[in-house]
C-alpha cells in the first residue's frame, strides 16, 4: 500500500511537464529542483548573484555616460590599433572576443567528453580553454598598459568625460579577475580529470566528497558565464 | 521525459551541435564588429548591436550552459530575477535623462 503510494508519487514527479512540473518542483518538501544536483544548483545561484554585481557595474556606467554633459571618448578610436601602417578600429577587442568565444567552444566540448568518460580529451580540451583564457588576460594587460601610457586614469583621461576611466578599469578589471580565477579553477579540475579522480571517486581536498564528472559541467557553467558577461561588455562598453 | 532524460545521461549531446553554435558565435561576433567597422550610425547601429548581443547570449545560455534542457523550475528561478534587472535599467535611463537635463539647466554645458 505504502509502496504503491510511493510509486504513484514518483510517477507524478517524473511525468509532469510544463507549468505542472514547476508546481510539483516548488511544492516538493525534499528538494526544489528534481534531478538537478546541489552542486549545479549552487553554481547557478552563485552565477545569478554575480549577474547582479555585473549588472550594477554596467548600469552605473550607463547612468554616468547618459547623464554627463562632457563628451564621451570615441571607443572605436580609443581601442584602435595601427597594424601595418593602417589604423584598425577595435581590432584588439575583436581578437579578444574571438579568443574568448573559442575558449567557450573548447569548454563545451570538454564537458561533452567528460560525460563520455574520455579522460584524455577532456583534460586536453580544458587545458586549451585555460590557455585561451590566459591569452585573453594577457591581451587585456596589453590594453591596460597602452591606455595607462596614453594617460587614462580612474579619475581622468585625455579625451573627455572622466567617468570613462573609472568605468573602464572597474568593468574590465572585474571581468579580467573572473577570467583569471576561471583559469585557476580550470587547471584544478583538469588535474583531477587527468589523474582519474572522477573515475576512482577520489574524495576532494576541501570537501571530502566524492568527485564526479559533473564537476566538469559545473566548471563549464562558470566559464561560459565569463564569456557571457563579455558579450554584454563588448556590446555596451566598446560598440556603444 | 526529455528534461529528466538529459540529466540521467549527464547532458549528452552531439559534438556537432556545439561546433554549429561555436560557428554561429563567430559569425555573430563578426557581424557586431562590422557594425563598428563600417561605422553604421543611429538607431540601426543600436538595434543591430543589441540584436547580435542577445542572439549570442541566448546561444551561450541555451546550448553551452544547457539551459534548454534544464527543468523549467530552475530556468524560471534564474530568468525571472534577471528580468528585474531590465526594470532597473529602465528606471536608471529615466533618472539619467533627468540628471542630464538638470545639469544642462543649472550648470550650463561643461560640467
PDB file of N, CA and C in Angstrom, chain A residues 156-208:
ATOM      1  N   UNK A 156      40.581  60.435 -14.701  1.00  0.00           N
ATOM      2  CA  UNK A 156      40.775  61.342 -15.836  1.00  0.00           C
ATOM      3  C   UNK A 156      41.179  60.585 -17.088  1.00  0.00           C
ATOM      4  N   UNK A 157      41.013  61.242 -18.227  1.00  0.00           N
ATOM      5  CA  UNK A 157      41.530  60.717 -19.489  1.00  0.00           C
ATOM      6  C   UNK A 157      41.658  61.879 -20.451  1.00  0.00           C
ATOM      7  N   UNK A 158      42.512  61.739 -21.484  1.00  0.00           N
ATOM      8  CA  UNK A 158      42.782  62.892 -22.352  1.00  0.00           C
ATOM      9  C   UNK A 158      41.644  63.264 -23.306  1.00  0.00           C
ATOM     10  N   UNK A 159      40.604  62.444 -23.404  1.00  0.00           N
ATOM     11  CA  UNK A 159      39.602  62.676 -24.460  1.00  0.00           C
ATOM     12  C   UNK A 159      38.256  63.183 -23.975  1.00  0.00           C
ATOM     13  N   UNK A 160      38.086  63.448 -22.675  1.00  0.00           N
ATOM     14  CA  UNK A 160      36.778  63.953 -22.250  1.00  0.00           C
ATOM     15  C   UNK A 160      36.340  63.415 -20.906  1.00  0.00           C
ATOM     16  N   UNK A 161      35.097  62.926 -20.849  1.00  0.00           N
ATOM     17  CA  UNK A 161      34.467  62.543 -19.581  1.00  0.00           C
ATOM     18  C   UNK A 161      35.381  61.690 -18.694  1.00  0.00           C
ATOM     19  N   UNK A 162      35.574  62.164 -17.462  1.00  0.00           N
ATOM     20  CA  UNK A 162      36.454  61.468 -16.515  1.00  0.00           C
ATOM     21  C   UNK A 162      35.897  60.090 -16.163  1.00  0.00           C
ATOM     22  N   UNK A 163      34.562  59.949 -16.218  1.00  0.00           N
ATOM     23  CA  UNK A 163      33.951  58.675 -15.830  1.00  0.00           C
ATOM     24  C   UNK A 163      34.377  57.534 -16.752  1.00  0.00           C
ATOM     25  N   UNK A 164      34.883  57.872 -17.940  1.00  0.00           N
ATOM     26  CA  UNK A 164      35.323  56.832 -18.872  1.00  0.00           C
ATOM     27  C   UNK A 164      36.394  55.959 -18.230  1.00  0.00           C
ATOM     28  N   UNK A 165      37.378  56.620 -17.595  1.00  0.00           N
ATOM     29  CA  UNK A 165      38.470  55.878 -16.967  1.00  0.00           C
ATOM     30  C   UNK A 165      37.987  54.972 -15.856  1.00  0.00           C
ATOM     31  N   UNK A 166      37.144  55.524 -14.957  1.00  0.00           N
ATOM     32  CA  UNK A 166      36.693  54.709 -13.826  1.00  0.00           C
ATOM     33  C   UNK A 166      35.865  53.522 -14.295  1.00  0.00           C
ATOM     34  N   UNK A 167      34.939  53.763 -15.253  1.00  0.00           N
ATOM     35  CA  UNK A 167      34.123  52.643 -15.742  1.00  0.00           C
ATOM     36  C   UNK A 167      34.998  51.596 -16.393  1.00  0.00           C
ATOM     37  N   UNK A 168      35.962  52.060 -17.213  1.00  0.00           N
ATOM     38  CA  UNK A 168      36.799  51.120 -17.949  1.00  0.00           C
ATOM     39  C   UNK A 168      37.574  50.203 -17.011  1.00  0.00           C
ATOM     40  N   UNK A 169      38.283  50.793 -16.044  1.00  0.00           N
ATOM     41  CA  UNK A 169      39.101  49.965 -15.154  1.00  0.00           C
ATOM     42  C   UNK A 169      38.239  49.073 -14.265  1.00  0.00           C
ATOM     43  N   UNK A 170      37.111  49.599 -13.828  1.00  0.00           N
ATOM     44  CA  UNK A 170      36.217  48.829 -12.954  1.00  0.00           C
ATOM     45  C   UNK A 170      35.658  47.612 -13.682  1.00  0.00           C
ATOM     46  N   UNK A 171      35.045  47.858 -14.842  1.00  0.00           N
ATOM     47  CA  UNK A 171      34.325  46.784 -15.537  1.00  0.00           C
ATOM     48  C   UNK A 171      35.285  45.749 -16.117  1.00  0.00           C
ATOM     49  N   UNK A 172      36.292  46.217 -16.889  1.00  0.00           N
ATOM     50  CA  UNK A 172      37.192  45.233 -17.497  1.00  0.00           C
ATOM     51  C   UNK A 172      38.066  44.570 -16.424  1.00  0.00           C
ATOM     52  N   UNK A 173      38.378  45.313 -15.367  1.00  0.00           N
ATOM     53  CA  UNK A 173      39.181  44.739 -14.287  1.00  0.00           C
ATOM     54  C   UNK A 173      38.441  43.620 -13.573  1.00  0.00           C
ATOM     55  N   UNK A 174      37.175  43.859 -13.297  1.00  0.00           N
ATOM     56  CA  UNK A 174      36.372  42.842 -12.596  1.00  0.00           C
ATOM     57  C   UNK A 174      36.195  41.616 -13.482  1.00  0.00           C
ATOM     58  N   UNK A 175      36.005  41.856 -14.777  1.00  0.00           N
ATOM     59  CA  UNK A 175      35.851  40.735 -15.702  1.00  0.00           C
ATOM     60  C   UNK A 175      37.168  39.956 -15.824  1.00  0.00           C
ATOM     61  N   UNK A 176      38.274  40.697 -15.940  1.00  0.00           N
ATOM     62  CA  UNK A 176      39.583  40.042 -16.045  1.00  0.00           C
ATOM     63  C   UNK A 176      39.889  39.194 -14.819  1.00  0.00           C
ATOM     64  N   UNK A 177      39.473  39.673 -13.643  1.00  0.00           N
ATOM     65  CA  UNK A 177      39.654  38.893 -12.412  1.00  0.00           C
ATOM     66  C   UNK A 177      38.884  37.582 -12.506  1.00  0.00           C
ATOM     67  N   UNK A 178      37.662  37.679 -13.035  1.00  0.00           N
ATOM     68  CA  UNK A 178      36.859  36.462 -13.200  1.00  0.00           C
ATOM     69  C   UNK A 178      37.543  35.474 -14.140  1.00  0.00           C
ATOM     70  N   UNK A 179      38.109  35.985 -15.236  1.00  0.00           N
ATOM     71  CA  UNK A 179      38.790  35.098 -16.183  1.00  0.00           C
ATOM     72  C   UNK A 179      39.981  34.437 -15.495  1.00  0.00           C
ATOM     73  N   UNK A 180      40.766  35.239 -14.749  1.00  0.00           N
ATOM     74  CA  UNK A 180      41.950  34.688 -14.079  1.00  0.00           C
ATOM     75  C   UNK A 180      41.572  33.599 -13.076  1.00  0.00           C
ATOM     76  N   UNK A 181      40.525  33.862 -12.266  1.00  0.00           N
ATOM     77  CA  UNK A 181      40.081  32.848 -11.302  1.00  0.00           C
ATOM     78  C   UNK A 181      39.596  31.614 -12.060  1.00  0.00           C
ATOM     79  N   UNK A 182      38.911  31.839 -13.199  1.00  0.00           N
ATOM     80  CA  UNK A 182      38.443  30.728 -14.022  1.00  0.00           C
ATOM     81  C   UNK A 182      39.581  29.857 -14.513  1.00  0.00           C
ATOM     82  N   UNK A 183      40.702  30.493 -14.901  1.00  0.00           N
ATOM     83  CA  UNK A 183      41.860  29.729 -15.386  1.00  0.00           C
ATOM     84  C   UNK A 183      42.385  28.816 -14.276  1.00  0.00           C
ATOM     85  N   UNK A 184      42.465  29.356 -13.048  1.00  0.00           N
ATOM     86  CA  UNK A 184      42.937  28.543 -11.911  1.00  0.00           C
ATOM     87  C   UNK A 184      41.976  27.369 -11.672  1.00  0.00           C
ATOM     88  N   UNK A 185      40.688  27.685 -11.669  1.00  0.00           N
ATOM     89  CA  UNK A 185      39.619  26.703 -11.488  1.00  0.00           C
ATOM     90  C   UNK A 185      39.750  25.598 -12.562  1.00  0.00           C
ATOM     91  N   UNK A 186      39.984  26.017 -13.819  1.00  0.00           N
ATOM     92  CA  UNK A 186      40.144  25.072 -14.931  1.00  0.00           C
ATOM     93  C   UNK A 186      41.320  24.135 -14.688  1.00  0.00           C
ATOM     94  N   UNK A 187      42.440  24.713 -14.247  1.00  0.00           N
ATOM     95  CA  UNK A 187      43.639  23.897 -14.043  1.00  0.00           C
ATOM     96  C   UNK A 187      43.410  22.873 -12.931  1.00  0.00           C
ATOM     97  N   UNK A 188      42.709  23.301 -11.877  1.00  0.00           N
ATOM     98  CA  UNK A 188      42.438  22.382 -10.758  1.00  0.00           C
ATOM     99  C   UNK A 188      41.600  21.193 -11.239  1.00  0.00           C
ATOM    100  N   UNK A 189      40.512  21.501 -11.962  1.00  0.00           N
ATOM    101  CA  UNK A 189      39.621  20.417 -12.414  1.00  0.00           C
ATOM    102  C   UNK A 189      40.315  19.558 -13.474  1.00  0.00           C
ATOM    103  N   UNK A 190      41.097  20.203 -14.372  1.00  0.00           N
ATOM    104  CA  UNK A 190      41.807  19.449 -15.419  1.00  0.00           C
ATOM    105  C   UNK A 190      42.766  18.441 -14.774  1.00  0.00           C
ATOM    106  N   UNK A 191      43.423  18.856 -13.698  1.00  0.00           N
ATOM    107  CA  UNK A 191      44.341  17.946 -12.995  1.00  0.00           C
ATOM    108  C   UNK A 191      43.583  16.749 -12.435  1.00  0.00           C
ATOM    109  N   UNK A 192      42.405  17.020 -11.854  1.00  0.00           N
ATOM    110  CA  UNK A 192      41.593  15.930 -11.303  1.00  0.00           C
ATOM    111  C   UNK A 192      41.167  14.955 -12.406  1.00  0.00           C
ATOM    112  N   UNK A 193      40.782  15.520 -13.556  1.00  0.00           N
ATOM    113  CA  UNK A 193      40.363  14.665 -14.674  1.00  0.00           C
ATOM    114  C   UNK A 193      41.537  13.813 -15.132  1.00  0.00           C
ATOM    115  N   UNK A 194      42.682  14.447 -15.331  1.00  0.00           N
ATOM    116  CA  UNK A 194      43.878  13.785 -15.837  1.00  0.00           C
ATOM    117  C   UNK A 194      44.299  12.630 -14.930  1.00  0.00           C
ATOM    118  N   UNK A 195      44.193  12.878 -13.598  1.00  0.00           N
ATOM    119  CA  UNK A 195      44.634  11.894 -12.622  1.00  0.00           C
ATOM    120  C   UNK A 195      43.612  10.770 -12.457  1.00  0.00           C
ATOM    121  N   UNK A 196      42.400  10.986 -13.024  1.00  0.00           N
ATOM    122  CA  UNK A 196      41.380   9.949 -12.919  1.00  0.00           C
ATOM    123  C   UNK A 196      40.599   9.989 -11.614  1.00  0.00           C
ATOM    124  N   UNK A 197      40.596  11.151 -10.940  1.00  0.00           N
ATOM    125  CA  UNK A 197      39.880  11.279  -9.666  1.00  0.00           C
ATOM    126  C   UNK A 197      38.399  10.949  -9.787  1.00  0.00           C
ATOM    127  N   UNK A 198      37.817  11.312 -10.940  1.00  0.00           N
ATOM    128  CA  UNK A 198      36.367  11.128 -11.090  1.00  0.00           C
ATOM    129  C   UNK A 198      36.026   9.685 -11.429  1.00  0.00           C
ATOM    130  N   UNK A 199      36.995   8.924 -11.940  1.00  0.00           N
ATOM    131  CA  UNK A 199      36.759   7.509 -12.207  1.00  0.00           C
ATOM    132  C   UNK A 199      36.888   6.698 -10.925  1.00  0.00           C
ATOM    133  N   UNK A 200      37.880   7.095 -10.077  1.00  0.00           N
ATOM    134  CA  UNK A 200      38.104   6.358  -8.830  1.00  0.00           C
ATOM    135  C   UNK A 200      37.239   6.872  -7.694  1.00  0.00           C
ATOM    136  N   UNK A 201      36.433   7.897  -7.969  1.00  0.00           N
ATOM    137  CA  UNK A 201      35.602   8.545  -6.933  1.00  0.00           C
ATOM    138  C   UNK A 201      36.464   8.985  -5.758  1.00  0.00           C
ATOM    139  N   UNK A 202      37.638   9.505  -6.077  1.00  0.00           N
ATOM    140  CA  UNK A 202      38.539  10.008  -5.050  1.00  0.00           C
ATOM    141  C   UNK A 202      37.893  11.206  -4.352  1.00  0.00           C
ATOM    142  N   UNK A 203      38.125  11.328  -3.063  1.00  0.00           N
ATOM    143  CA  UNK A 203      37.496  12.420  -2.319  1.00  0.00           C
ATOM    144  C   UNK A 203      38.262  13.725  -2.509  1.00  0.00           C
ATOM    145  N   UNK A 204      37.522  14.831  -2.514  1.00  0.00           N
ATOM    146  CA  UNK A 204      38.131  16.132  -2.773  1.00  0.00           C
ATOM    147  C   UNK A 204      38.945  16.634  -1.589  1.00  0.00           C
ATOM    148  N   UNK A 205      39.847  17.558  -1.853  1.00  0.00           N
ATOM    149  CA  UNK A 205      40.734  18.109  -0.832  1.00  0.00           C
ATOM    150  C   UNK A 205      39.950  18.913   0.213  1.00  0.00           C
ATOM    151  N   UNK A 206      39.065  19.795  -0.260  1.00  0.00           N
ATOM    152  CA  UNK A 206      38.304  20.648   0.653  1.00  0.00           C
ATOM    153  C   UNK A 206      37.069  19.950   1.199  1.00  0.00           C
ATOM    154  N   UNK A 207      36.391  19.177   0.326  1.00  0.00           N
ATOM    155  CA  UNK A 207      35.027  18.780   0.628  1.00  0.00           C
ATOM    156  C   UNK A 207      34.887  17.407   1.251  1.00  0.00           C
ATOM    157  N   UNK A 208      35.844  16.529   1.023  1.00  0.00           N
ATOM    158  CA  UNK A 208      35.772  15.127   1.411  1.00  0.00           C
ATOM    159  C   UNK A 208      34.632  14.419   0.689  1.00  0.00           C
TER     160      UNK A 208
END
